[in-house]
Coordinates of C-alpha atoms in Angstrom, one line a residue:
X849 CA 77.1 116.6 114.9
X850 CA 73.7 117.8 114.8
X851 CA 71.7 121.0 114.0
X852 CA 70.9 121.5 117.6
X853 CA 74.7 122.3 118.4
X854 CA 75.4 125.5 116.4
X855 CA 78.6 126.3 118.3
X856 CA 80.1 123.2 117.0
X857 CA 78.7 123.6 113.4
X858 CA 80.6 127.2 113.5
X859 CA 83.7 125.4 114.4
X860 CA 83.8 123.3 111.3
X861 CA 85.3 126.2 109.4
X862 CA 88.6 125.7 111.3
X863 CA 88.7 122.2 112.2
X864 CA 86.1 119.8 111.3
X865 CA 84.7 117.3 114.1
X866 CA 82.8 115.1 111.7
X867 CA 85.8 113.4 110.2
X868 CA 88.8 111.8 112.0
X869 CA 90.7 114.7 112.9
X870 CA 94.5 114.8 112.5
X871 CA 96.7 115.5 115.7
X872 CA 97.2 119.2 116.3
X873 CA 100.8 118.9 115.3
X874 CA 100.0 117.3 111.8
X875 CA 97.3 120.0 110.9
X876 CA 98.5 122.0 107.9
X877 CA 97.2 125.0 105.9
X878 CA 95.2 124.5 102.8
X879 CA 98.4 125.4 100.6
X880 CA 100.0 122.1 102.0
X881 CA 96.9 119.9 101.1
X882 CA 97.5 118.4 97.6
X883 CA 94.3 118.5 95.6
X884 CA 95.9 116.0 92.8
X885 CA 97.4 112.9 93.7
X886 CA 98.7 109.7 92.0
X887 CA 97.8 106.0 92.8
X888 CA 99.8 103.1 93.1
X889 CA 98.4 100.5 90.8
X890 CA 99.2 97.3 89.0
X891 CA 101.8 96.0 91.3
X892 CA 103.8 92.7 90.3
X893 CA 106.6 91.2 92.1
X894 CA 108.6 92.9 95.0
X895 CA 108.0 96.7 94.9
X896 CA 109.2 99.2 97.7
X897 CA 107.4 102.4 98.8
X898 CA 108.9 105.2 100.8
X899 CA 106.3 108.2 101.5
X900 CA 104.1 109.7 103.6
X901 CA 102.3 106.6 104.4
X902 CA 105.3 104.8 105.7
X903 CA 107.0 107.0 108.1
X904 CA 110.0 107.6 106.1
X905 CA 110.9 104.0 105.8
X906 CA 111.0 101.6 102.8
X907 CA 108.1 99.2 103.3
X908 CA 106.4 96.8 100.9
X909 CA 103.8 98.9 98.4
X910 CA 100.3 98.6 98.8
X911 CA 97.8 98.9 95.9
X912 CA 95.5 102.0 95.9
X913 CA 97.8 103.9 98.1
X914 CA 97.9 107.6 97.3
X915 CA 101.3 109.1 96.1
X916 CA 102.4 112.8 96.3
X917 CA 105.3 115.0 96.5
X918 CA 108.3 113.3 98.0
X919 CA 106.9 109.7 97.8
X920 CA 109.2 107.0 95.9
X921 CA 108.7 103.6 94.5
X922 CA 111.4 101.0 93.6
X923 CA 110.7 97.8 91.7
X924 CA 113.1 95.0 92.4
X925 CA 114.4 92.3 89.8
X926 CA 111.5 90.8 87.9
X927 CA 109.0 93.4 89.3
X928 CA 106.7 95.9 87.8
X929 CA 104.4 98.8 89.1
X930 CA 102.4 101.6 87.7
X931 CA 101.5 105.1 89.0
X932 CA 98.2 106.4 87.8
X933 CA 97.6 110.2 87.6
X934 CA 94.4 111.4 86.1
X935 CA 94.1 109.8 82.8
X936 CA 97.9 109.2 82.5
X937 CA 99.9 106.1 83.7
X938 CA 103.7 105.8 84.6
X939 CA 104.8 102.2 84.5
X940 CA 107.9 101.3 86.2
X941 CA 110.0 98.3 84.7
X942 CA 112.4 96.1 86.8
X943 CA 115.0 97.6 88.8
X944 CA 113.4 101.0 88.6
X945 CA 113.5 103.9 91.1
X946 CA 111.3 107.2 90.7
X947 CA 110.8 109.8 93.3
X948 CA 108.0 112.2 92.8
X949 CA 109.3 115.9 93.3
X950 CA 106.4 118.1 92.5
X951 CA 102.8 117.4 91.9
X952 CA 100.0 119.8 91.5
X953 CA 97.1 120.9 89.1
X954 CA 99.4 121.7 86.2
X955 CA 102.8 120.1 86.8
X956 CA 104.3 116.6 87.5
X957 CA 107.9 116.2 88.1
X958 CA 109.9 113.2 89.2
X959 CA 113.5 111.7 89.3
X960 CA 114.3 108.6 87.5
X961 CA 117.6 107.7 89.1
X962 CA 117.6 104.2 87.5
X963 CA 115.6 101.6 85.4
X964 CA 113.0 102.2 82.7
X965 CA 109.8 104.2 82.7
X966 CA 106.9 104.1 80.3
X967 CA 104.5 107.2 80.2
X968 CA 101.2 106.9 78.6
X969 CA 99.9 110.5 78.7
X970 CA 96.3 111.2 77.8
X971 CA 94.0 114.3 78.1
X972 CA 96.5 116.7 79.2
X973 CA 95.1 120.0 79.9
X974 CA 96.4 123.5 78.7
X975 CA 99.6 124.2 80.6
X976 CA 100.2 120.7 82.0
X977 CA 103.8 119.7 81.8
X978 CA 105.5 116.3 82.7
X979 CA 109.2 116.5 83.5
X980 CA 111.4 113.5 84.1
X981 CA 114.9 114.0 85.6
X982 CA 117.5 111.5 84.5
X983 CA 121.2 111.2 85.3
X984 CA 121.9 112.9 81.9
X985 CA 119.4 115.5 81.6
X986 CA 115.6 116.6 82.2
X987 CA 112.9 115.4 79.8
X988 CA 110.3 117.8 79.2
X989 CA 106.9 116.7 77.9
X990 CA 103.8 118.8 77.3
X991 CA 101.8 116.7 74.7
X992 CA 99.8 113.7 75.0
X993 CA 101.5 110.6 73.8
X994 CA 103.6 107.5 74.7
X995 CA 107.0 107.8 75.9
X996 CA 109.7 105.3 77.2
X997 CA 112.6 106.6 79.1
X998 CA 115.7 104.6 80.1
X999 CA 117.8 106.2 82.8
X1000 CA 121.2 104.3 81.7
X1001 CA 124.3 104.4 83.7
X1002 CA 128.1 105.0 83.2
X1003 CA 128.4 102.1 80.6
X1004 CA 124.9 102.4 78.9
X1005 CA 123.3 105.6 77.5
X1006 CA 120.1 107.4 78.5
X1007 CA 117.3 106.9 76.0
X1008 CA 114.4 108.9 75.5
X1009 CA 111.8 107.1 73.0
X1010 CA 108.8 109.0 71.5
X1011 CA 106.3 106.5 70.2
X1012 CA 103.7 109.5 69.9
X1013 CA 103.9 113.1 70.8
X1014 CA 107.1 115.2 71.2
X1015 CA 109.6 115.5 73.8
X1016 CA 112.9 117.6 74.6
X1017 CA 116.1 117.2 76.7
X1018 CA 117.9 120.4 76.8
X1019 CA 118.3 121.8 73.2
X1020 CA 117.4 118.3 71.7
X1021 CA 113.8 118.0 70.3
X1022 CA 112.7 114.4 70.0
X1023 CA 109.8 114.0 67.5
X1024 CA 107.4 111.1 67.2
X1025 CA 109.1 107.9 65.8
X1026 CA 112.5 108.8 66.9
X1027 CA 114.6 108.4 70.2
X1028 CA 117.1 110.8 71.9
X1029 CA 120.2 109.1 72.8
X1030 CA 122.3 110.7 75.7
X1031 CA 125.8 109.1 76.1
X1032 CA 129.1 110.1 78.1
X1033 CA 130.0 110.8 81.6
X1034 CA 132.0 113.9 82.0
X1035 CA 130.2 115.5 79.0
X1036 CA 127.0 114.2 77.3
X1037 CA 126.5 113.7 73.7
X1038 CA 122.9 114.1 72.8
X1039 CA 121.7 112.9 69.3
X1040 CA 118.7 111.4 67.6
X1041 CA 118.2 107.8 66.3
X1042 CA 115.4 105.9 64.7
X1043 CA 112.9 104.5 67.1
X1044 CA 113.5 101.0 68.5
X1045 CA 110.4 99.3 70.0
X1046 CA 111.2 96.8 72.7
X1047 CA 109.1 94.2 74.6
X1048 CA 108.5 96.4 77.6
X1049 CA 106.8 99.0 75.3
X1050 CA 104.6 96.6 73.4
X1051 CA 103.9 95.0 76.9
X1052 CA 102.6 98.3 78.5
X1053 CA 100.8 99.4 75.3
X1054 CA 98.7 96.2 75.4
X1055 CA 97.5 97.2 78.9
X1056 CA 96.0 100.4 78.0
X1057 CA 92.3 100.7 79.1
X1058 CA 89.4 102.5 77.4
X1059 CA 88.3 106.0 79.0
X1060 CA 85.0 107.2 80.5
X1061 CA 81.9 107.4 78.1
X1062 CA 81.6 110.8 76.2
X1063 CA 78.5 111.8 78.3
X1064 CA 80.8 111.9 81.5
X1065 CA 81.5 115.6 82.4
X1066 CA 85.0 116.7 81.5
X1067 CA 86.4 116.9 85.1
X1068 CA 85.7 113.2 85.2
X1069 CA 88.6 112.6 82.8
X1070 CA 90.9 114.3 85.4
X1071 CA 90.0 112.0 88.2
X1072 CA 92.9 109.4 89.1
X1073 CA 92.0 106.0 88.4
X1074 CA 88.9 106.6 86.5
X1075 CA 90.2 104.7 83.4
X1076 CA 90.2 101.5 85.2
X1077 CA 86.4 101.4 85.8
X1078 CA 85.5 100.4 82.1
X1079 CA 87.0 97.1 82.7
X1080 CA 85.3 96.4 86.0
X1081 CA 81.9 97.8 85.8
X1082 CA 79.3 99.4 83.3
X1083 CA 78.5 103.0 82.7
X1084 CA 74.9 104.5 82.2
X1085 CA 73.5 107.7 81.7
X1086 CA 70.8 109.2 84.4
X1087 CA 68.8 112.5 83.8
X1088 CA 69.3 113.2 87.4
X1089 CA 72.8 112.6 88.1
X1090 CA 74.5 112.3 84.7
X1091 CA 77.1 109.5 84.4
X1092 CA 76.9 106.5 86.8
X1093 CA 79.2 103.8 87.1
X1094 CA 77.9 100.3 88.3
X1095 CA 80.6 98.0 89.5
X1096 CA 80.6 94.2 88.8
X1097 CA 80.2 93.1 92.5
X1098 CA 78.7 90.0 94.3
X1099 CA 75.3 90.2 96.1
X1100 CA 75.5 92.1 99.4
X1101 CA 78.4 94.1 98.6
X1102 CA 78.4 97.5 99.8
X1103 CA 81.2 100.5 99.4
X1104 CA 83.8 101.0 102.1
X1105 CA 83.8 97.4 103.2
X1106 CA 86.5 95.9 101.5
X1107 CA 89.7 97.6 102.5
X1108 CA 91.4 99.1 105.4
X1109 CA 92.2 102.5 107.0
X1110 CA 95.8 103.9 106.6
X1111 CA 97.2 107.0 108.4
X1112 CA 98.8 109.0 105.5
X1113 CA 99.9 112.7 106.0
X1114 CA 98.7 115.4 105.3
X1115 CA 95.2 113.9 105.5
X1116 CA 95.4 111.6 108.3
X1117 CA 93.0 108.5 108.2
X1118 CA 92.7 107.4 104.4
X1119 CA 90.6 104.6 103.1
X1120 CA 92.7 102.0 101.0
X1121 CA 90.3 99.8 99.1
X1122 CA 91.1 96.1 98.3
X1123 CA 89.6 96.0 94.9
X1124 CA 91.8 96.7 91.7
X1125 CA 89.4 99.3 90.7
X1126 CA 89.1 100.8 94.1
X1127 CA 90.6 104.3 93.8
X1128 CA 88.5 106.7 92.0
X1129 CA 85.0 105.7 93.5
X1130 CA 86.3 106.1 97.1
X1131 CA 88.1 109.3 96.6
X1132 CA 85.9 111.4 94.4
X1133 CA 82.3 111.7 93.7
X1134 CA 79.2 110.2 95.6
X1135 CA 77.3 106.8 95.9
X1136 CA 73.7 106.1 95.3
X1137 CA 71.7 103.1 96.4
X1138 CA 69.3 102.7 93.6
X1139 CA 66.9 99.6 94.4
X1140 CA 69.5 97.6 96.1
X1141 CA 72.2 98.3 93.5
X1142 CA 75.1 100.7 94.2
X1143 CA 76.2 102.9 91.7
X1144 CA 79.0 105.6 91.7
X1145 CA 78.3 109.2 90.6
X1146 CA 81.4 111.0 89.8
X1147 CA 80.0 114.4 89.6
X1148 CA 77.6 116.7 88.0
X1149 CA 75.6 115.9 84.8
X1150 CA 77.6 116.8 81.6
X1151 CA 76.5 120.3 80.3
X1152 CA 77.2 120.8 76.6
X1153 CA 78.9 124.0 75.8
X1154 CA 79.6 124.7 79.6
X1155 CA 83.2 126.1 79.8
X1156 CA 84.9 124.1 82.8
X1157 CA 87.6 126.1 84.4
X1158 CA 90.2 125.5 87.0
X1159 CA 87.5 125.4 89.9
X1160 CA 85.8 122.5 88.1
X1161 CA 89.0 120.4 88.5
X1162 CA 88.3 117.5 91.0
X1163 CA 89.8 117.5 94.3
X1164 CA 91.3 114.6 96.0
X1165 CA 89.8 113.4 99.3
X1166 CA 90.9 110.8 101.7
X1167 CA 87.6 109.1 102.0
X1168 CA 84.3 110.3 100.8
X1169 CA 82.4 109.4 103.9
X1170 CA 80.8 110.9 106.9
X1171 CA 82.2 109.5 110.4
X1172 CA 80.3 109.0 113.6
X1173 CA 81.2 107.4 117.0
X1174 CA 79.5 104.6 118.8
X1175 CA 79.3 104.4 122.4
X1176 CA 76.5 103.3 124.8
X1177 CA 74.9 106.7 125.5
X1178 CA 78.1 108.3 126.4
X1179 CA 80.4 110.7 124.6
X1180 CA 83.2 109.3 122.8
X1181 CA 86.1 110.4 124.9
X1182 CA 89.9 109.4 124.8
X1183 CA 89.3 107.0 127.7
X1184 CA 86.4 105.2 126.0
X1185 CA 87.8 105.2 122.5
X1186 CA 90.2 102.3 123.2
X1187 CA 87.3 100.1 123.6
X1188 CA 84.4 101.7 121.6
X1189 CA 83.9 101.8 117.8
X1190 CA 84.1 104.2 114.9
X1191 CA 81.5 104.3 112.2
X1192 CA 81.2 105.9 108.8
X1193 CA 78.5 106.0 105.9
X1194 CA 79.2 106.7 102.2
X1195 CA 78.1 110.1 101.2
X1196 CA 75.4 110.5 98.7
X1197 CA 74.9 113.3 96.2
X1198 CA 74.0 116.5 98.0
X1199 CA 75.6 115.6 101.2
X1200 CA 78.6 117.7 101.9
X1201 CA 82.0 116.4 102.8
X1202 CA 83.8 118.1 105.7
X1203 CA 87.5 117.3 105.8
X1204 CA 89.1 116.3 109.0
X1205 CA 92.2 118.8 108.3
X1206 CA 92.0 122.6 108.2
X1207 CA 89.8 123.8 105.6
X1208 CA 88.7 127.6 104.9
X1209 CA 85.5 128.2 103.1
X1210 CA 87.1 128.5 99.8
X1211 CA 88.5 125.0 100.0
X1212 CA 85.3 123.6 101.1
X1213 CA 83.4 125.0 98.2
X1214 CA 85.8 123.6 96.0
X1215 CA 85.9 120.2 97.4
X1216 CA 82.0 120.0 97.4
X1217 CA 81.8 121.6 93.9
X1218 CA 79.9 119.4 91.5
X1219 CA 78.5 117.1 94.3
X1220 CA 76.5 119.5 96.3
X1221 CA 74.5 122.2 94.6
X1222 CA 75.0 125.7 95.8
X1223 CA 77.2 124.7 98.6
X1224 CA 77.6 127.4 101.3
X1225 CA 79.7 126.3 104.3
X1226 CA 78.0 128.7 106.6
X1227 CA 74.3 127.5 105.7
X1228 CA 74.7 123.9 105.1
X1229 CA 73.8 121.5 108.1
X1230 CA 75.9 118.4 108.8
X1231 CA 73.8 115.3 108.4
X1232 CA 73.0 113.3 111.4
X1233 CA 74.3 109.7 111.5
X1234 CA 71.0 108.3 111.2
X1235 CA 69.6 110.8 108.5
X1236 CA 72.4 109.7 106.0
X1237 CA 70.9 108.6 102.6
X1238 CA 73.2 105.6 102.3
X1239 CA 72.8 104.5 106.1
X1240 CA 72.2 100.8 104.8
X1241 CA 76.0 100.8 104.0
X1242 CA 76.8 102.2 107.4
X1243 CA 79.8 100.3 108.9
X1244 CA 81.7 100.4 112.2
X1245 CA 84.8 98.8 113.5
X1246 CA 86.5 98.7 117.0
X1247 CA 88.9 101.7 117.3
X1248 CA 91.8 99.7 118.2
X1249 CA 91.4 97.7 115.0
X1250 CA 91.2 100.8 112.9
X1251 CA 94.2 102.1 114.6
X1252 CA 96.0 98.9 113.6
X1253 CA 94.9 99.3 109.9
X1254 CA 93.2 95.9 110.2
X1255 CA 90.8 94.7 107.5
X1256 CA 87.3 96.0 107.6
X1257 CA 85.8 92.9 105.9
X1258 CA 87.1 91.0 109.0
X1259 CA 86.6 93.3 111.8
X1260 CA 84.0 95.7 110.5
X1261 CA 80.1 95.0 111.2
X1262 CA 77.3 96.6 109.4
X1263 CA 75.0 99.0 111.4
X1264 CA 71.6 98.2 112.5
X1265 CA 68.7 100.9 112.9
X1266 CA 68.8 100.4 116.5
X1267 CA 72.6 101.3 116.7
X1268 CA 71.9 104.6 115.4
X1269 CA 70.4 105.8 118.5
X1270 CA 73.9 105.5 120.1
X1271 CA 75.7 107.1 117.2
X1272 CA 77.2 110.8 117.7
X1273 CA 79.8 113.2 116.9
X1274 CA 83.5 112.3 117.5
X1275 CA 84.5 114.8 120.1
X1276 CA 88.1 114.6 121.3
X1277 CA 88.9 111.9 118.7
X1278 CA 91.7 114.0 116.9
X1279 CA 94.0 113.2 120.0
X1280 CA 92.5 109.8 121.1
X1281 CA 93.3 107.5 118.1
X1282 CA 97.0 107.3 117.0
X1283 CA 98.1 105.0 114.3
X1284 CA 99.7 101.7 115.4
X1285 CA 100.2 100.2 111.7
X1286 CA 103.2 98.0 111.4
X1287 CA 104.4 98.0 107.8
X1288 CA 106.3 95.2 106.1
X1289 CA 109.8 96.2 105.6
X1290 CA 111.2 96.0 101.9
X1291 CA 114.4 96.4 100.2
X1292 CA 115.8 99.9 99.5
X1293 CA 117.3 100.8 96.3
X1294 CA 120.9 101.0 95.5
X1295 CA 121.5 103.4 92.5
X1296 CA 125.0 103.6 91.0
X1297 CA 127.3 106.6 91.9
X1298 CA 126.6 108.1 88.3
X1299 CA 122.8 108.0 89.0
X1300 CA 123.3 109.9 92.3
X1301 CA 125.6 112.6 91.1
X1302 CA 124.4 116.1 92.1
X1303 CA 124.6 117.8 88.7
X1304 CA 124.1 116.5 85.3
X1305 CA 127.1 116.7 83.0
X1306 CA 127.1 119.4 80.1
X1307 CA 125.5 118.3 77.0
X1308 CA 126.7 118.6 73.3
X1309 CA 123.7 118.3 70.7
X1310 CA 124.4 116.7 67.4
X1311 CA 122.2 116.7 64.4
X1312 CA 119.1 114.9 64.0
X1313 CA 118.3 111.9 61.9
X1314 CA 115.2 111.9 59.5
X1315 CA 112.1 111.9 61.6
X1316 CA 109.8 108.9 61.2
X1317 CA 106.2 109.1 62.0
X1318 CA 104.7 105.5 62.5
X1319 CA 101.0 105.1 63.0
X1320 CA 100.3 103.4 66.3
X1321 CA 96.9 102.3 67.5
X1322 CA 96.2 101.7 71.2
X1323 CA 95.3 98.0 71.7
X1324 CA 92.3 97.5 73.6
X1325 CA 91.7 95.0 76.3
X1326 CA 89.5 92.7 74.2
X1327 CA 92.6 92.0 71.9
X1328 CA 91.4 94.5 68.9
X1329 CA 92.8 98.1 68.3
X1330 CA 91.5 101.1 70.3
X1331 CA 91.6 104.3 68.3
X1332 CA 91.2 107.4 70.3
X1333 CA 88.5 109.7 68.5
X1334 CA 85.9 112.3 69.1
X1335 CA 83.6 109.8 71.0
X1336 CA 86.2 109.1 73.5
X1337 CA 88.6 111.9 74.6
X1338 CA 90.5 114.5 72.6
X1339 CA 94.0 113.2 71.8
X1340 CA 97.0 114.9 70.4
X1341 CA 98.4 111.5 69.0
X1342 CA 97.8 112.5 65.5
X1343 CA 99.5 115.8 65.3
X1344 CA 103.3 115.8 65.0
X1345 CA 105.8 118.6 65.0
X1346 CA 107.7 119.0 61.7
X1347 CA 110.8 116.9 61.1
X1348 CA 114.1 118.4 62.1
X1349 CA 116.4 119.4 59.5
X1350 CA 118.6 116.6 58.2
X1351 CA 122.4 117.1 59.0
X1352 CA 125.1 114.4 59.1
X1353 CA 123.9 112.0 61.6
X1354 CA 126.1 110.5 64.2
X1355 CA 126.1 107.0 65.2
X1356 CA 124.2 106.3 68.3
X1357 CA 125.5 103.7 70.8
X1358 CA 123.2 100.5 70.8
X1359 CA 120.2 100.7 73.0
X1360 CA 120.2 98.3 76.0
X1361 CA 118.3 95.3 75.5
X1362 CA 115.1 95.2 77.5
X1363 CA 114.2 92.7 79.9
X1364 CA 111.8 89.8 78.4
X1365 CA 108.0 90.6 79.5
X1366 CA 105.4 88.0 79.5
X1367 CA 102.2 89.6 78.9
X1368 CA 99.6 88.7 81.5
X1369 CA 96.1 87.3 80.4
X1370 CA 93.5 89.7 79.8
X1371 CA 90.7 90.5 82.2
X1372 CA 87.6 88.0 81.5
X1373 CA 84.5 88.2 83.0
X1374 CA 80.8 87.4 82.3
X1375 CA 78.2 90.2 82.5
X1376 CA 76.5 90.7 85.8
X1377 CA 79.3 88.8 87.6
X1378 CA 82.2 90.0 89.6
X1379 CA 85.3 89.8 87.4
X1380 CA 88.2 87.8 88.9
X1381 CA 91.0 89.9 90.6
X1382 CA 93.9 90.1 88.0
X1383 CA 96.7 87.7 89.2
X1384 CA 99.8 89.8 88.4
X1385 CA 102.2 88.0 90.7
X1386 CA 102.8 84.9 88.3
X1387 CA 102.0 84.5 84.7
X1388 CA 99.9 81.4 83.8
X1389 CA 99.4 80.5 80.2
X1390 CA 95.8 80.5 78.9
X1391 CA 93.7 77.8 80.0
X1392 CA 92.0 75.7 77.5
X1393 CA 88.3 76.3 77.1
X1394 CA 86.4 73.8 79.7
X1395 CA 84.1 71.5 77.8
X1396 CA 82.2 69.1 80.2
X1397 CA 82.4 65.6 79.1
X1398 CA 79.6 64.1 77.1
X1399 CA 77.0 62.3 79.0
X1400 CA 76.8 58.5 78.5
X1401 CA 73.5 57.4 76.9
X1402 CA 71.3 55.2 79.3
X1403 CA 68.2 53.8 77.7
X1404 CA 65.0 54.8 79.7
X1405 CA 64.0 52.4 82.3
X1406 CA 60.3 51.1 81.9
X1407 CA 57.8 52.5 84.3
X1408 CA 57.6 50.5 87.5
X1409 CA 54.2 48.6 87.8
X1410 CA 53.6 46.5 91.0
X1411 CA 52.6 43.0 90.1
X1412 CA 48.8 42.3 90.2
X1413 CA 47.8 40.9 93.5
X1414 CA 47.1 37.0 93.4
X1415 CA 44.4 35.3 95.3
X1416 CA 45.5 32.4 97.3
X1417 CA 43.0 29.7 98.7
X1418 CA 43.8 29.5 102.4
X1419 CA 45.6 26.4 103.3
X1420 CA 43.4 23.5 104.7
X1421 CA 44.0 23.3 108.4
X1422 CA 44.6 19.7 109.9
X1423 CA 41.8 18.2 111.6
X1424 CA 42.0 17.9 115.2
X1425 CA 41.4 14.7 117.0
X1426 CA 37.8 14.6 118.4
X1427 CA 37.7 15.4 122.0
X1428 CA 36.2 12.6 124.0
X1429 CA 32.7 13.3 125.2
X1430 CA 31.5 12.3 128.6
X1431 CA 29.3 9.1 128.5
X1432 CA 25.7 9.8 128.9
X1433 CA 23.5 6.9 130.0
X1434 CA 20.3 7.1 128.2
X1435 CA 18.4 4.3 130.1
X1436 CA 15.6 5.3 132.1
X1437 CA 16.2 4.6 135.8
X1438 CA 12.8 3.4 136.3
X1439 CA 13.5 0.6 134.1
X1440 CA 16.5 -0.7 135.9
X1441 CA 16.3 -3.8 138.2

């Protein structure tokens, strides 16, 4: 869409034609567009997903899918999955079902009908609350810390272990170093017991990753998936852009080429990257092309002393790109779309993002805040396809391949300068390209009747045992210990509520034994090289360090010198027999008689 078409530019405030527009029936008001989402990450084994991207069916979970209200995950036997939310992580053990029931800027609520969930909560903002509903009560958490919650069933109790922080279930307050034990069916007995660490908790704690550097602006800490970047790239500080993250990638790599497009309501076409770190850099911030090296700019430069408010919180976008159509000099209409192509360019700092769904000026200002200085929806001009700063990374794909969710690495093609002459706005695209994605079906959960009851049984709270406050350090990916401090991000791990009064303790039922976990190998990579993708499907023991065999010693060969030329006397030739000569008469004729 170009500046010479003011009528279409004014229409952007109602429905943007720059992006891949949703069908009219799928358009929603701003109140229905989530600004905060979770990320499906760290899948291992058979994991099922049911949500906005699956059409209400249980399908095989895909890494880097966004999760929002109403979405569910189910891990089958021997499987594991994680949901990353801002700087926090929810890890699901085997045979676990979790459904997200509320997710916004201040509240996360989910239902754990069966299984075990470990919560690593970091950098909670004022007023942010996590609640997890179990068959015997609702766990409420408002402090950063580490928590392990086992749903239990009719035969085994529900346990709420607090490694760090504090939690509550009804009237039962659970301090750090203790666990709440909830037992019973018709009536729940709630009491405290000393903390019992298990293999699942140790396994999850060992996988925690370091946060972004301290010079990153405060809103960067609230971007979903940003903690994973320190393992797969390097951070640097720029006077122009602030914090910049450079991924460890192979030569020739470009953003938005290693993944596929998926249709996920209410946003519509959403980028799903294929890299294990591929969430935050494709849904927040902007990309820069610096001397042939790609770097991700999460937001504005850090401002010491600046009071960040609610409007500064990051807003999730389905794909931070500018879209365009490709057709041989003709408008991209519904009849041409089936055989023509769709292209996109990663947005650079200063280039506004216009969402495909309904967006009023206030929403447009917030979604571009921190990336576009003094953004004004009425004054800014959309960038023409050939004028994008990152046009070197422009990519296009046949429309039918995009509709099927095909791999961009296989079907996509890089743009050439000549093709930009045929690039134009996507008029009529909202009703032309319908998703034709076929998902792989997966097993549905089968929770017990006790877990699916509609109301929790009444609870009787017994006295508390003496509180125990262990000192816990976060293991770092390199095998050492990671201690949160002022140089990383503020933590509440060091503050504990006072111990509950000591009364006559009641014996708690034994905690169910956790499944045995084999800790995967840590990510190992060499500087300036692309790290190997983590193999989480099957555990392989560490390999011995490769040492090449010693080379056998061979004495140096003497230099070759050709033999001196020898002079040979030519062989004597055999003498030929004298040829007979004709007889010459030397007598004078005159003397003849």
